Amino acid sequence: MLIVMSPGASRAEIDAVLGRVRDLGFAPHEIPGAQRVAIGITGNDGPVDADRFADLRGVADVVRVSKPYKLVGREAKPDDTIVSVGGVAMGGGHTAIMAGPCAVESRDQLLAVARAVKAAGGHILRGGAFKPRTSPYAFQGLKEEGLRLLDEARRETGLPVITEVKDVETLPLVEKWSDILQIGARNMQNFSLLEAVGGTRKPVMLKRGLSATIAEMLMAAEYIMSRGNHQIILCERGIRTFETATRNTLDLGGVVVLRAMSHLPVVVDPSHGVGLWYAVGPLARAAVALGADGVMMEVHPDPAHALSDGPQSLRIDRFTSLMGELRRIADVVGRAWG
Ligand code: PEP
Ligand code: MN
């Protein structure tokens, strides 16, 4: 159920509705919107009688939410959610570029990429410190040292940083150093981790699971939002299909549908989505053209010697020229740049 408040509802009127929902033994979730506030109700088995709210001022409507994702769907909030970090916005017509190495490998490597991202007009620096690798023998990341290097790069360039949080144990550490918490594809349905990041007040970027449906991704986002964290970014990073010529199948059609289903910003990661550096540019261009709220790309000063994901990493010069193209496309389709 969803209680839609009238556009001019006061704080006291909203609080009265929240209190009434609690008195009924349910959980209220306040969803701020551009036009009006809505209050989602969870914990109820069947429909809640609208008459229970009839005496409260400021209530415009009480409606049934038809979808299982009650908070992240467009029913709860018709207008786009804008996630802002360090002066950069995603959603609501804003497209931001996140770029950086797959893994933070060294100070020189990270700073070289960070400076290039900044110079090319990028908005957010990415870099893995805790790396969830398929093989236990592969490079697992610099861990805390990687977080400190990201902090140094942030201080030098002014770029906010995004890095993956791999488990609940390291969340306090990653939360301290990162501006956006990334939940990796392999953890999309790690429900304890989703609940834990839902309890923080840092923006979270949730990557689509290796073989997750769009509905499953939205339910995963619902875990985060139901804990009170509304700053969620969804990321399409390719799914596993029968195709083997590409690392994954980047579901750009799904991105269009996802944006219609949810008010949350949607970012496209063509690097993991295709796994081949020469295909990253064309797919990034397509993502901006279709109205994605962001693009995440892997960039490395020397992809041939990268400790992870070299084959899909862009050289700095190629990234820089691609950024000029993306910016022009963003202009043509009427998107604000970050
Ligand atoms: C990454 O972005 O560093 C990463 C590991 O991606 P994914 O979780 O999508 O595989
Ligand atoms: Mn990677």
mmCIF file of C-alpha atoms and ligand atoms in Angstrom:
data_model
loop_
_atom_site.group_PDB
_atom_site.id
_atom_site.type_symbol
_atom_site.label_atom_id
_atom_site.label_comp_id
_atom_site.label_asym_id
_atom_site.label_seq_id
_atom_site.Cartn_x
_atom_site.Cartn_y
_atom_site.Cartn_z
ATOM 1 C CA MET A 1 0.000 0.000 0.000
ATOM 2 C CA LEU A 2 1.046 3.525 -0.681
ATOM 3 C CA ILE A 3 -0.227 6.676 0.960
ATOM 4 C CA VAL A 4 0.136 9.615 -1.372
ATOM 5 C CA MET A 5 0.327 12.936 0.457
ATOM 6 C CA SER A 6 -0.973 16.134 -1.123
ATOM 7 C CA PRO A 7 1.734 18.371 -2.641
ATOM 8 C CA GLY A 8 1.575 20.893 0.202
ATOM 9 C CA ALA A 9 1.445 18.399 3.110
ATOM 10 C CA SER A 10 3.295 19.681 6.170
ATOM 11 C CA ARG A 11 5.967 17.854 8.160
ATOM 12 C CA ALA A 12 3.512 17.388 11.027
ATOM 13 C CA GLU A 13 0.911 15.866 8.674
ATOM 14 C CA ILE A 14 3.478 13.451 7.253
ATOM 15 C CA ASP A 15 4.624 12.504 10.761
ATOM 16 C CA ALA A 16 1.040 11.830 11.789
ATOM 17 C CA VAL A 17 0.652 9.354 8.923
ATOM 18 C CA LEU A 18 3.972 7.654 9.793
ATOM 19 C CA GLY A 19 2.735 7.316 13.373
ATOM 20 C CA ARG A 20 -0.605 5.870 12.281
ATOM 21 C CA VAL A 21 1.137 3.228 10.132
ATOM 22 C CA ARG A 22 3.303 2.225 13.104
ATOM 23 C CA ASP A 23 0.256 2.123 15.400
ATOM 24 C CA LEU A 24 -1.318 -0.348 12.996
ATOM 25 C CA GLY A 25 1.734 -2.582 13.444
ATOM 26 C CA PHE A 26 3.240 -1.952 9.985
ATOM 27 C CA ALA A 27 6.450 -0.311 8.785
ATOM 28 C CA PRO A 28 6.212 3.107 7.076
ATOM 29 C CA HIS A 29 8.748 4.164 4.435
ATOM 30 C CA GLU A 30 8.799 7.833 3.544
ATOM 31 C CA ILE A 31 9.556 8.382 -0.142
ATOM 32 C CA PRO A 32 10.285 12.026 -0.967
ATOM 33 C CA GLY A 33 9.386 13.094 -4.499
ATOM 34 C CA ALA A 34 9.609 16.228 -6.591
ATOM 35 C CA GLN A 35 5.851 16.907 -6.414
ATOM 36 C CA ARG A 36 4.763 15.099 -3.273
ATOM 37 C CA VAL A 37 5.784 12.720 -0.515
ATOM 38 C CA ALA A 38 4.519 9.138 -0.559
ATOM 39 C CA ILE A 39 4.598 6.682 2.314
ATOM 40 C CA GLY A 40 5.038 3.031 1.448
ATOM 41 C CA ILE A 41 3.636 0.473 3.875
ATOM 42 C CA THR A 42 5.302 -2.897 4.380
ATOM 43 C CA GLY A 43 4.691 -5.670 6.864
ATOM 44 C CA ASN A 44 1.011 -5.979 5.934
ATOM 45 C CA ASP A 45 -0.311 -9.297 4.643
ATOM 46 C CA GLY A 46 -3.291 -8.004 2.705
ATOM 47 C CA PRO A 47 -4.600 -4.598 1.695
ATOM 48 C CA VAL A 48 -4.758 -1.969 4.423
ATOM 49 C CA ASP A 49 -8.143 -0.303 4.797
ATOM 50 C CA ALA A 50 -7.911 3.241 3.412
ATOM 51 C CA ASP A 51 -10.480 4.371 6.010
ATOM 52 C CA ARG A 52 -7.762 4.046 8.646
ATOM 53 C CA PHE A 53 -6.231 7.233 7.241
ATOM 54 C CA ALA A 54 -9.435 9.081 6.359
ATOM 55 C CA ASP A 55 -9.258 11.410 9.376
ATOM 56 C CA LEU A 56 -5.661 12.499 8.737
ATOM 57 C CA ARG A 57 -4.952 15.808 7.043
ATOM 58 C CA GLY A 58 -2.739 16.015 3.986
ATOM 59 C CA VAL A 59 -3.574 12.528 2.686
ATOM 60 C CA ALA A 60 -4.424 12.723 -1.037
ATOM 61 C CA ASP A 61 -4.858 9.045 -1.841
ATOM 62 C CA VAL A 62 -4.316 5.512 -0.553
ATOM 63 C CA VAL A 63 -3.438 3.125 -3.369
ATOM 64 C CA ARG A 64 -2.480 -0.508 -3.755
ATOM 65 C CA VAL A 65 0.996 -1.152 -5.161
ATOM 66 C CA SER A 66 0.670 -3.890 -7.721
ATOM 67 C CA LYS A 67 4.386 -4.796 -7.907
ATOM 68 C CA PRO A 68 6.416 -6.743 -5.316
ATOM 69 C CA TYR A 69 9.048 -3.979 -5.340
ATOM 70 C CA LYS A 70 7.073 -1.416 -3.413
ATOM 71 C CA LEU A 71 9.628 1.328 -2.885
ATOM 72 C CA VAL A 72 11.917 1.266 -5.915
ATOM 73 C CA GLY A 73 9.153 1.103 -8.539
ATOM 74 C CA ARG A 74 7.668 4.041 -10.420
ATOM 75 C CA GLU A 75 4.337 3.478 -8.680
ATOM 76 C CA ALA A 76 5.879 4.697 -5.420
ATOM 77 C CA LYS A 77 7.635 7.642 -7.067
ATOM 78 C CA PRO A 78 6.842 8.697 -10.640
ATOM 79 C CA ASP A 79 9.689 11.221 -10.917
ATOM 80 C CA ASP A 80 13.343 10.178 -11.346
ATOM 81 C CA THR A 81 15.498 9.852 -8.248
ATOM 82 C CA ILE A 82 18.638 11.927 -8.524
ATOM 83 C CA VAL A 83 21.653 10.568 -6.679
ATOM 84 C CA SER A 84 24.188 13.304 -6.012
ATOM 85 C CA VAL A 85 27.705 12.892 -4.756
ATOM 86 C CA GLY A 86 30.346 15.586 -4.528
ATOM 87 C CA GLY A 87 28.456 17.902 -6.876
ATOM 88 C CA VAL A 88 27.881 15.160 -9.480
ATOM 89 C CA ALA A 89 24.345 14.023 -10.259
ATOM 90 C CA MET A 90 22.954 10.855 -11.793
ATOM 91 C CA GLY A 91 19.294 10.550 -12.804
ATOM 92 C CA GLY A 92 16.740 13.208 -13.629
ATOM 93 C CA GLY A 93 18.423 14.003 -16.939
ATOM 94 C CA HIS A 94 21.991 13.943 -15.603
ATOM 95 C CA THR A 95 24.556 11.497 -17.024
ATOM 96 C CA ALA A 96 27.837 10.962 -15.169
ATOM 97 C CA ILE A 97 30.945 9.076 -16.214
ATOM 98 C CA MET A 98 32.667 6.739 -13.752
ATOM 99 C CA ALA A 99 36.055 5.520 -14.893
ATOM 100 C CA GLY A 100 39.232 4.042 -13.508
ATOM 101 C CA PRO A 101 41.158 0.820 -13.281
ATOM 102 C CA CYS A 102 39.498 -2.494 -12.533
ATOM 103 C CA ALA A 103 41.816 -2.860 -9.549
ATOM 104 C CA VAL A 104 43.976 -0.311 -7.773
ATOM 105 C CA GLU A 105 47.443 -1.734 -8.374
ATOM 106 C CA SER A 106 49.862 1.007 -7.331
ATOM 107 C CA ARG A 107 50.063 4.700 -6.552
ATOM 108 C CA ASP A 108 51.506 5.512 -9.987
ATOM 109 C CA GLN A 109 48.921 3.470 -11.830
ATOM 110 C CA LEU A 110 45.974 4.961 -9.954
ATOM 111 C CA LEU A 111 47.145 8.565 -10.089
ATOM 112 C CA ALA A 112 47.883 8.338 -13.820
ATOM 113 C CA VAL A 113 44.341 7.145 -14.489
ATOM 114 C CA ALA A 114 42.734 9.539 -11.995
ATOM 115 C CA ARG A 115 44.422 12.540 -13.609
ATOM 116 C CA ALA A 116 43.325 11.353 -17.053
ATOM 117 C CA VAL A 117 39.736 10.853 -15.911
ATOM 118 C CA LYS A 118 39.677 14.340 -14.442
ATOM 119 C CA ALA A 119 41.316 15.928 -17.498
ATOM 120 C CA ALA A 120 38.886 14.206 -19.852
ATOM 121 C CA GLY A 121 35.864 15.575 -17.981
ATOM 122 C CA GLY A 122 34.998 12.389 -16.077
ATOM 123 C CA HIS A 123 33.004 12.691 -12.884
ATOM 124 C CA ILE A 124 33.757 9.758 -10.581
ATOM 125 C CA LEU A 125 36.875 7.640 -10.099
ATOM 126 C CA ARG A 126 36.418 3.892 -9.853
ATOM 127 C CA GLY A 127 38.962 1.379 -8.585
ATOM 128 C CA GLY A 128 38.681 -1.974 -6.864
ATOM 129 C CA ALA A 129 40.512 -2.406 -3.553
ATOM 130 C CA PHE A 130 38.786 -5.595 -2.380
ATOM 131 C CA LYS A 131 38.463 -7.671 -5.531
ATOM 132 C CA PRO A 132 36.013 -10.601 -5.739
ATOM 133 C CA ARG A 133 37.932 -12.801 -8.188
ATOM 134 C CA THR A 134 36.678 -15.994 -9.770
ATOM 135 C CA SER A 135 39.943 -17.710 -8.847
ATOM 136 C CA PRO A 136 41.325 -17.624 -5.293
ATOM 137 C CA TYR A 137 44.814 -17.470 -6.833
ATOM 138 C CA ALA A 138 44.130 -14.301 -8.836
ATOM 139 C CA PHE A 139 45.094 -10.821 -7.525
ATOM 140 C CA GLN A 140 42.684 -10.049 -4.691
ATOM 141 C CA GLY A 141 43.329 -6.306 -4.540
ATOM 142 C CA LEU A 142 45.454 -4.043 -2.329
ATOM 143 C CA LYS A 143 42.635 -3.951 0.219
ATOM 144 C CA GLU A 144 43.068 -1.176 2.817
ATOM 145 C CA GLU A 145 46.135 0.189 1.054
ATOM 146 C CA GLY A 146 44.002 0.468 -2.112
ATOM 147 C CA LEU A 147 41.399 2.494 -0.211
ATOM 148 C CA ARG A 148 44.083 4.886 1.011
ATOM 149 C CA LEU A 149 45.361 5.356 -2.527
ATOM 150 C CA LEU A 150 41.820 6.107 -3.711
ATOM 151 C CA ASP A 151 41.595 8.719 -0.984
ATOM 152 C CA GLU A 152 44.839 10.271 -2.139
ATOM 153 C CA ALA A 153 43.549 10.363 -5.727
ATOM 154 C CA ARG A 154 40.314 11.951 -4.549
ATOM 155 C CA ARG A 155 42.169 14.639 -2.641
ATOM 156 C CA GLU A 156 44.388 15.422 -5.608
ATOM 157 C CA THR A 157 41.724 15.454 -8.333
ATOM 158 C CA GLY A 158 38.580 16.302 -6.391
ATOM 159 C CA LEU A 159 36.825 13.314 -8.007
ATOM 160 C CA PRO A 160 34.477 11.338 -5.736
ATOM 161 C CA VAL A 161 35.377 7.649 -5.622
ATOM 162 C CA ILE A 162 33.442 4.421 -5.966
ATOM 163 C CA THR A 163 34.818 1.089 -4.833
ATOM 164 C CA GLU A 164 33.374 -2.327 -4.166
ATOM 165 C CA VAL A 165 32.369 -3.540 -0.731
ATOM 166 C CA LYS A 166 32.791 -7.289 -0.800
ATOM 167 C CA ASP A 167 31.426 -8.336 2.574
ATOM 168 C CA VAL A 168 29.802 -7.168 5.776
ATOM 169 C CA GLU A 169 33.104 -7.488 7.686
ATOM 170 C CA THR A 170 34.904 -4.860 5.611
ATOM 171 C CA LEU A 171 31.906 -2.530 5.202
ATOM 172 C CA PRO A 172 32.938 -0.104 7.998
ATOM 173 C CA LEU A 173 36.350 0.327 6.385
ATOM 174 C CA VAL A 174 35.031 0.803 2.852
ATOM 175 C CA GLU A 175 32.266 3.095 4.096
ATOM 176 C CA LYS A 176 34.877 5.310 5.697
ATOM 177 C CA TRP A 177 36.895 5.800 2.515
ATOM 178 C CA SER A 178 34.426 5.559 -0.352
ATOM 179 C CA ASP A 179 31.863 8.074 -1.601
ATOM 180 C CA ILE A 180 29.744 5.383 -3.266
ATOM 181 C CA LEU A 181 29.543 1.757 -2.151
ATOM 182 C CA GLN A 182 29.583 -0.684 -5.057
ATOM 183 C CA ILE A 183 27.842 -4.030 -4.672
ATOM 184 C CA GLY A 184 29.352 -6.390 -7.224
ATOM 185 C CA ALA A 185 27.434 -8.698 -9.523
ATOM 186 C CA ARG A 186 28.449 -11.745 -7.467
ATOM 187 C CA ASN A 187 26.932 -10.179 -4.374
ATOM 188 C CA MET A 188 23.674 -8.888 -5.843
ATOM 189 C CA GLN A 189 21.717 -11.376 -3.766
ATOM 190 C CA ASN A 190 23.934 -11.337 -0.682
ATOM 191 C CA PHE A 191 21.017 -10.257 1.440
ATOM 192 C CA SER A 192 23.005 -9.616 4.628
ATOM 193 C CA LEU A 193 25.282 -7.286 2.699
ATOM 194 C CA LEU A 194 22.310 -5.546 1.070
ATOM 195 C CA GLU A 195 20.731 -4.987 4.479
ATOM 196 C CA ALA A 196 24.026 -3.725 5.866
ATOM 197 C CA VAL A 197 24.537 -1.129 3.119
ATOM 198 C CA GLY A 198 20.855 -0.244 3.477
ATOM 199 C CA GLY A 199 21.697 0.773 7.031
ATOM 200 C CA THR A 200 24.372 3.247 5.874
ATOM 201 C CA ARG A 201 23.705 6.684 4.456
ATOM 202 C CA LYS A 202 26.172 6.375 1.584
ATOM 203 C CA PRO A 203 24.949 6.032 -2.011
ATOM 204 C CA VAL A 204 25.039 2.424 -3.191
ATOM 205 C CA MET A 205 25.581 1.201 -6.755
ATOM 206 C CA LEU A 206 24.021 -2.229 -7.167
ATOM 207 C CA LYS A 207 25.351 -4.260 -10.091
ATOM 208 C CA ARG A 208 23.124 -6.761 -11.833
ATOM 209 C CA GLY A 209 23.838 -10.378 -10.915
ATOM 210 C CA LEU A 210 25.484 -12.669 -13.456
ATOM 211 C CA SER A 211 22.169 -14.284 -14.293
ATOM 212 C CA ALA A 212 19.670 -12.094 -12.507
ATOM 213 C CA THR A 213 16.416 -10.960 -14.036
ATOM 214 C CA ILE A 214 15.459 -7.316 -13.906
ATOM 215 C CA ALA A 215 12.786 -8.122 -11.326
ATOM 216 C CA GLU A 216 15.400 -9.844 -9.136
ATOM 217 C CA MET A 217 17.663 -6.801 -9.369
ATOM 218 C CA LEU A 218 14.781 -4.558 -8.320
ATOM 219 C CA MET A 219 14.004 -6.821 -5.371
ATOM 220 C CA ALA A 220 17.671 -6.619 -4.345
ATOM 221 C CA ALA A 221 17.435 -2.813 -4.500
ATOM 222 C CA GLU A 222 14.271 -3.083 -2.412
ATOM 223 C CA TYR A 223 16.312 -4.797 0.342
ATOM 224 C CA ILE A 224 18.548 -1.734 0.483
ATOM 225 C CA MET A 225 15.771 0.842 0.346
ATOM 226 C CA SER A 226 13.598 -0.949 2.875
ATOM 227 C CA ARG A 227 16.401 -0.293 5.385
ATOM 228 C CA GLY A 228 16.072 3.429 4.808
ATOM 229 C CA ASN A 229 18.801 4.098 2.248
ATOM 230 C CA HIS A 230 17.159 5.721 -0.794
ATOM 231 C CA GLN A 231 20.354 6.637 -2.632
ATOM 232 C CA ILE A 232 20.624 3.653 -4.930
ATOM 233 C CA ILE A 233 22.043 3.449 -8.441
ATOM 234 C CA LEU A 234 21.353 0.370 -10.564
ATOM 235 C CA CYS A 235 24.061 -0.911 -12.898
ATOM 236 C CA GLU A 236 23.618 -3.078 -15.982
ATOM 237 C CA ARG A 237 26.905 -4.949 -16.469
ATOM 238 C CA GLY A 238 25.908 -7.771 -18.764
ATOM 239 C CA ILE A 239 24.385 -11.137 -18.038
ATOM 240 C CA ARG A 240 25.433 -14.669 -18.841
ATOM 241 C CA THR A 241 23.828 -16.086 -21.956
ATOM 242 C CA PHE A 242 24.659 -18.874 -24.427
ATOM 243 C CA GLU A 243 26.956 -16.439 -26.288
ATOM 244 C CA THR A 244 30.683 -16.934 -25.790
ATOM 245 C CA ALA A 245 32.151 -14.407 -28.251
ATOM 246 C CA THR A 246 31.571 -11.700 -25.655
ATOM 247 C CA ARG A 247 32.297 -12.016 -21.916
ATOM 248 C CA ASN A 248 28.654 -11.257 -21.116
ATOM 249 C CA THR A 249 25.629 -10.035 -23.029
ATOM 250 C CA LEU A 250 25.057 -6.344 -22.307
ATOM 251 C CA ASP A 251 21.314 -5.926 -21.942
ATOM 252 C CA LEU A 252 20.726 -2.426 -23.296
ATOM 253 C CA GLY A 253 17.083 -3.219 -23.980
ATOM 254 C CA GLY A 254 16.810 -4.099 -20.309
ATOM 255 C CA VAL A 255 18.182 -0.669 -19.395
ATOM 256 C CA VAL A 256 15.342 1.060 -21.227
ATOM 257 C CA VAL A 257 12.797 -1.177 -19.500
ATOM 258 C CA LEU A 258 14.467 -0.780 -16.103
ATOM 259 C CA ARG A 259 14.253 2.994 -16.332
ATOM 260 C CA ALA A 260 10.563 2.689 -17.063
ATOM 261 C CA MET A 261 10.029 0.307 -14.138
ATOM 262 C CA SER A 262 12.076 2.151 -11.527
ATOM 263 C CA HIS A 263 12.722 5.761 -10.552
ATOM 264 C CA LEU A 264 16.344 4.933 -9.673
ATOM 265 C CA PRO A 265 19.247 6.043 -11.883
ATOM 266 C CA VAL A 266 20.645 3.356 -14.179
ATOM 267 C CA VAL A 267 24.326 3.167 -15.101
ATOM 268 C CA VAL A 268 25.739 0.998 -17.891
ATOM 269 C CA ASP A 269 29.072 -0.816 -17.533
ATOM 270 C CA PRO A 270 30.129 -1.848 -21.035
ATOM 271 C CA SER A 271 33.578 -3.030 -19.836
ATOM 272 C CA HIS A 272 32.255 -6.048 -17.935
ATOM 273 C CA GLY A 273 29.261 -6.167 -20.256
ATOM 274 C CA VAL A 274 31.281 -7.085 -23.330
ATOM 275 C CA GLY A 275 34.783 -7.875 -22.045
ATOM 276 C CA LEU A 276 36.578 -6.532 -25.150
ATOM 277 C CA TRP A 277 38.187 -3.086 -25.129
ATOM 278 C CA TYR A 278 37.337 -2.317 -28.768
ATOM 279 C CA ALA A 279 33.621 -2.834 -28.093
ATOM 280 C CA VAL A 280 33.531 -0.616 -24.999
ATOM 281 C CA GLY A 281 33.436 2.689 -26.918
ATOM 282 C CA PRO A 282 30.540 1.778 -29.246
ATOM 283 C CA LEU A 283 28.490 0.431 -26.330
ATOM 284 C CA ALA A 284 29.270 3.449 -24.154
ATOM 285 C CA ARG A 285 28.080 5.698 -26.999
ATOM 286 C CA ALA A 286 24.905 3.630 -27.288
ATOM 287 C CA ALA A 287 24.342 3.850 -23.518
ATOM 288 C CA VAL A 288 24.568 7.646 -23.483
ATOM 289 C CA ALA A 289 22.383 7.860 -26.585
ATOM 290 C CA LEU A 290 19.613 5.770 -25.023
ATOM 291 C CA GLY A 291 19.536 7.996 -21.959
ATOM 292 C CA ALA A 292 21.541 6.041 -19.379
ATOM 293 C CA ASP A 293 22.152 8.004 -16.189
ATOM 294 C CA GLY A 294 25.794 7.042 -16.169
ATOM 295 C CA VAL A 295 28.499 4.931 -17.771
ATOM 296 C CA MET A 296 31.186 3.017 -15.907
ATOM 297 C CA MET A 297 34.364 2.082 -17.761
ATOM 298 C CA GLU A 298 37.686 0.466 -16.940
ATOM 299 C CA VAL A 299 40.802 2.400 -17.934
ATOM 300 C CA HIS A 300 44.434 1.346 -17.487
ATOM 301 C CA PRO A 301 47.754 2.979 -18.427
ATOM 302 C CA ASP A 302 49.057 -0.375 -19.687
ATOM 303 C CA PRO A 303 46.193 -2.835 -20.259
ATOM 304 C CA ALA A 304 48.518 -5.623 -21.441
ATOM 305 C CA HIS A 305 50.065 -5.768 -17.971
ATOM 306 C CA ALA A 306 46.936 -5.111 -15.903
ATOM 307 C CA LEU A 307 46.512 -7.366 -12.874
ATOM 308 C CA SER A 308 42.835 -7.777 -13.676
ATOM 309 C CA ASP A 309 40.543 -7.240 -16.655
ATOM 310 C CA GLY A 310 43.250 -5.961 -19.043
ATOM 311 C CA PRO A 311 41.433 -7.214 -22.186
ATOM 312 C CA GLN A 312 38.435 -4.979 -21.471
ATOM 313 C CA SER A 313 40.373 -1.945 -20.221
ATOM 314 C CA LEU A 314 40.735 1.151 -22.381
ATOM 315 C CA ARG A 315 44.105 2.798 -22.871
ATOM 316 C CA ILE A 316 44.178 6.336 -21.556
ATOM 317 C CA ASP A 317 44.399 7.933 -25.023
ATOM 318 C CA ARG A 318 41.439 5.941 -26.299
ATOM 319 C CA PHE A 319 39.408 6.784 -23.194
ATOM 320 C CA THR A 320 40.166 10.473 -23.636
ATOM 321 C CA SER A 321 38.962 10.608 -27.219
ATOM 322 C CA LEU A 322 35.879 8.544 -26.381
ATOM 323 C CA MET A 323 34.969 11.060 -23.667
ATOM 324 C CA GLY A 324 34.744 13.830 -26.282
ATOM 325 C CA GLU A 325 32.310 11.700 -28.273
ATOM 326 C CA LEU A 326 30.193 10.843 -25.230
ATOM 327 C CA ARG A 327 29.909 14.465 -24.290
ATOM 328 C CA ARG A 328 28.697 15.404 -27.761
ATOM 329 C CA ILE A 329 26.124 12.591 -27.708
ATOM 330 C CA ALA A 330 24.907 13.708 -24.284
ATOM 331 C CA ASP A 331 24.362 17.196 -25.752
ATOM 332 C CA VAL A 332 22.439 15.852 -28.729
ATOM 333 C CA VAL A 333 20.067 13.798 -26.564
ATOM 334 C CA GLY A 334 19.619 16.648 -24.093
ATOM 335 C CA ARG A 335 21.379 15.121 -21.093
ATOM 336 C CA ALA A 336 23.209 17.228 -18.551
ATOM 337 C CA TRP A 337 26.853 16.200 -18.118
ATOM 338 C CA GLY A 338 27.112 14.997 -14.524
HETATM 339 C C1 PEP B 1 33.949 -4.388 -10.964
HETATM 340 O O1 PEP B 1 33.247 -3.457 -11.390
HETATM 341 O O2 PEP B 1 35.064 -4.200 -10.497
HETATM 342 C C2 PEP B 1 33.428 -5.761 -10.960
HETATM 343 C C3 PEP B 1 34.048 -6.738 -10.288
HETATM 344 O O3 PEP B 1 32.325 -5.919 -11.696
HETATM 345 P P1 PEP B 1 31.159 -7.019 -11.582
HETATM 346 O O4 PEP B 1 30.799 -7.118 -10.149
HETATM 347 O O5 PEP B 1 30.091 -6.421 -12.445
HETATM 348 O O6 PEP B 1 31.721 -8.291 -12.148
HETATM 349 MN MN MN B 2 36.865 -5.470 -13.618
#
